[in-house]
GROMACS .gro file of C-alpha atoms in nm:
model
  135
    1MET     CA    1  10.579  -2.892   0.198
    2VAL     CA    2  10.710  -2.834  -0.152
    3GLY     CA    3  10.891  -3.117  -0.329
    4ILE     CA    4  11.264  -3.121  -0.401
    5GLU     CA    5  11.204  -3.130  -0.778
    6LYS     CA    6  10.991  -2.815  -0.761
    7GLU     CA    7  11.252  -2.634  -0.553
    8LYS     CA    8  11.528  -2.733  -0.799
    9SER     CA    9  11.324  -2.611  -1.098
   10LEU     CA   10  11.259  -2.284  -0.915
   11GLU     CA   11  11.631  -2.240  -0.840
   12GLU     CA   12  11.718  -2.314  -1.203
   13MET     CA   13  11.467  -2.056  -1.323
   14MET     CA   14  11.606  -1.797  -1.080
   15GLU     CA   15  11.959  -1.871  -1.199
   16ARG     CA   16  11.855  -1.851  -1.565
   17LEU     CA   17  11.691  -1.511  -1.512
   18GLY     CA   18  11.973  -1.382  -1.290
   19VAL     CA   19  11.748  -1.329  -0.989
   20ARG     CA   20  11.922  -1.362  -0.654
   21GLU     CA   21  11.753  -1.447  -0.328
   22GLU     CA   22  11.910  -1.134  -0.173
   23ASP     CA   23  11.716  -0.917  -0.422
   24ILE     CA   24  11.382  -1.047  -0.293
   25VAL     CA   25  11.214  -0.896   0.013
   26GLU     CA   26  10.971  -1.139   0.173
   27ARG     CA   27  10.686  -1.050   0.410
   28PHE     CA   28  10.426  -1.272   0.572
   29ILE     CA   29  10.075  -1.141   0.628
   30ARG     CA   30   9.759  -1.295   0.765
   31SER     CA   31   9.541  -1.431   0.488
   32GLN     CA   32   9.175  -1.349   0.441
   33GLY     CA   33   8.881  -1.566   0.347
   34PRO     CA   34   8.801  -1.931   0.416
   35GLY     CA   35   9.044  -2.151   0.603
   36GLY     CA   36   8.921  -2.134   0.959
   37GLN     CA   37   9.150  -2.116   1.258
   38ASN     CA   38   9.463  -2.176   1.048
   39VAL     CA   39   9.403  -1.862   0.843
   40ASN     CA   40   9.308  -1.653   1.144
   41LYS     CA   41   9.613  -1.743   1.356
   42VAL     CA   42   9.897  -1.811   1.109
   43SER     CA   43  10.044  -1.561   0.864
   44THR     CA   44  10.010  -1.776   0.553
   45CYS     CA   45   9.988  -1.496   0.296
   46VAL     CA   46  10.326  -1.426   0.131
   47GLN     CA   47  10.422  -1.092  -0.021
   48LEU     CA   48  10.739  -1.073  -0.232
   49ARG     CA   49  10.909  -0.767  -0.375
   50HIS     CA   50  11.192  -0.781  -0.628
   51ILE     CA   51  11.406  -0.475  -0.548
   52PRO     CA   52  11.578  -0.419  -0.889
   53THR     CA   53  11.255  -0.427  -1.092
   54GLY     CA   54  11.013  -0.312  -0.819
   55ILE     CA   55  10.769  -0.594  -0.900
   56GLU     CA   56  10.544  -0.697  -0.610
   57VAL     CA   57  10.351  -1.022  -0.576
   58LYS     CA   58  10.107  -1.144  -0.314
   59CYS     CA   59   9.992  -1.506  -0.278
   60GLN     CA   60   9.735  -1.654  -0.040
   61GLU     CA   61   9.597  -1.938  -0.252
   62GLU     CA   62   9.696  -2.223  -0.021
   63ARG     CA   63   9.656  -2.277   0.353
   64SER     CA   64  10.024  -2.365   0.382
   65GLN     CA   65  10.283  -2.090   0.407
   66ALA     CA   66  10.546  -2.306   0.235
   67GLN     CA   67  10.323  -2.365  -0.066
   68ASN     CA   68  10.235  -1.996  -0.084
   69ARG     CA   69  10.606  -1.908  -0.075
   70TYR     CA   70  10.669  -2.141  -0.369
   71ARG     CA   71  10.371  -2.011  -0.569
   72ALA     CA   72  10.461  -1.647  -0.500
   73ARG     CA   73  10.817  -1.703  -0.622
   74LYS     CA   74  10.685  -1.878  -0.932
   75ILE     CA   75  10.452  -1.585  -1.011
   76LEU     CA   76  10.729  -1.333  -0.942
   77LEU     CA   77  10.969  -1.513  -1.176
   78LYS     CA   78  10.707  -1.524  -1.453
   79LYS     CA   79  10.655  -1.149  -1.422
   80ILE     CA   80  11.029  -1.081  -1.418
   81GLU     CA   81  11.073  -1.305  -1.721
   82SER     CA   82  10.810  -1.112  -1.917
   83VAL     CA   83  10.978  -0.783  -1.823
   84ILE     CA   84  11.332  -0.902  -1.900
   85LEU     CA   85  11.256  -1.083  -2.224
   86GLY     CA   86  11.004  -0.821  -2.333
   87LYS     CA   87  10.779  -1.086  -2.480
   88LEU     CA   88  10.409  -1.120  -2.429
   89SER     CA   89  10.339  -1.369  -2.157
   90GLU     CA   90  10.029  -1.587  -2.165
   91GLU     CA   91   9.856  -1.357  -1.917
   92GLN     CA   92   9.929  -1.048  -2.127
   93LYS     CA   93   9.801  -1.225  -2.439
   94ARG     CA   94   9.479  -1.314  -2.259
   95ILE     CA   95   9.431  -0.955  -2.138
   96ALA     CA   96   9.496  -0.816  -2.487
   97LYS     CA   97   9.241  -1.057  -2.634
   98ILE     CA   98   8.974  -0.946  -2.384
   99ARG     CA   99   9.057  -0.582  -2.458
  100ARG     CA  100   9.011  -0.643  -2.833
  101GLN     CA  101   8.679  -0.815  -2.773
  102LYS     CA  102   8.547  -0.531  -2.558
  103ARG     CA  103   8.656  -0.240  -2.775
  104LYS     CA  104   8.387  -0.051  -2.964
  105ARG     CA  105   8.313  -0.138  -3.324
  106SER     CA  106   8.400   0.116  -3.589
  107ARG     CA  107   8.117   0.311  -3.748
  108ARG     CA  108   8.170   0.125  -4.074
  109ALA     CA  109   8.142  -0.214  -3.900
  110LYS     CA  110   7.822  -0.105  -3.724
  111LEU     CA  111   7.665   0.009  -4.052
  112LYS     CA  112   7.762  -0.321  -4.217
  113ILE     CA  113   7.600  -0.524  -3.938
  114LEU     CA  114   7.283  -0.309  -3.941
  115GLU     CA  115   7.257  -0.343  -4.320
  116SER     CA  116   7.278  -0.723  -4.301
  117LYS     CA  117   7.013  -0.724  -4.026
  118ARG     CA  118   6.786  -0.503  -4.239
  119LEU     CA  119   6.823  -0.736  -4.538
  120HIS     CA  120   6.752  -1.042  -4.324
  121GLY     CA  121   6.439  -0.875  -4.183
  122ALA     CA  122   6.317  -0.788  -4.532
  123LYS     CA  123   6.370  -1.150  -4.643
  124LYS     CA  124   6.167  -1.281  -4.349
  125LEU     CA  125   5.891  -1.027  -4.420
  126LEU     CA  126   5.865  -1.156  -4.778
  127ARG     CA  127   5.836  -1.515  -4.650
  128ALA     CA  128   5.555  -1.411  -4.417
  129LYS     CA  129   5.367  -1.250  -4.707
  130LEU     CA  130   5.410  -1.566  -4.918
  131ARG     CA  131   5.266  -1.778  -4.637
  132GLU     CA  132   4.964  -1.550  -4.600
  133ASN     CA  133   4.894  -1.565  -4.972
  134GLY     CA  134   4.949  -1.941  -4.987
  135ASP     CA  135   4.701  -2.020  -4.708
   0.00000   0.00000   0.00000
């Protein structure tokens, strides 16, 4: 079960964002993956849909349906908050960072890196020649 404090914080967040319980459509689905008989017999996966925004969330992290309901609502509210406030959520910041890291380097940046590698190689080649002469 989910604690009273968690439920109160969830209700406060819903009230702050103006999300009503009537606007949320809740479905229960059988989970997949490990969990044994509990997962195979009980519909512990929770799918929520917020009608006004059209945001859908699915949660099957826990074996308990009550905990999955709480987590799904929490995720849904975070998504609604990022849409309503228009700010970058932590998840969006993380995705943007990965996107920046994966994007191709500009031609100028590539040339700069290759030039520094060439200079480093030339320096090492000179050291090797000095060692041969010194021996």
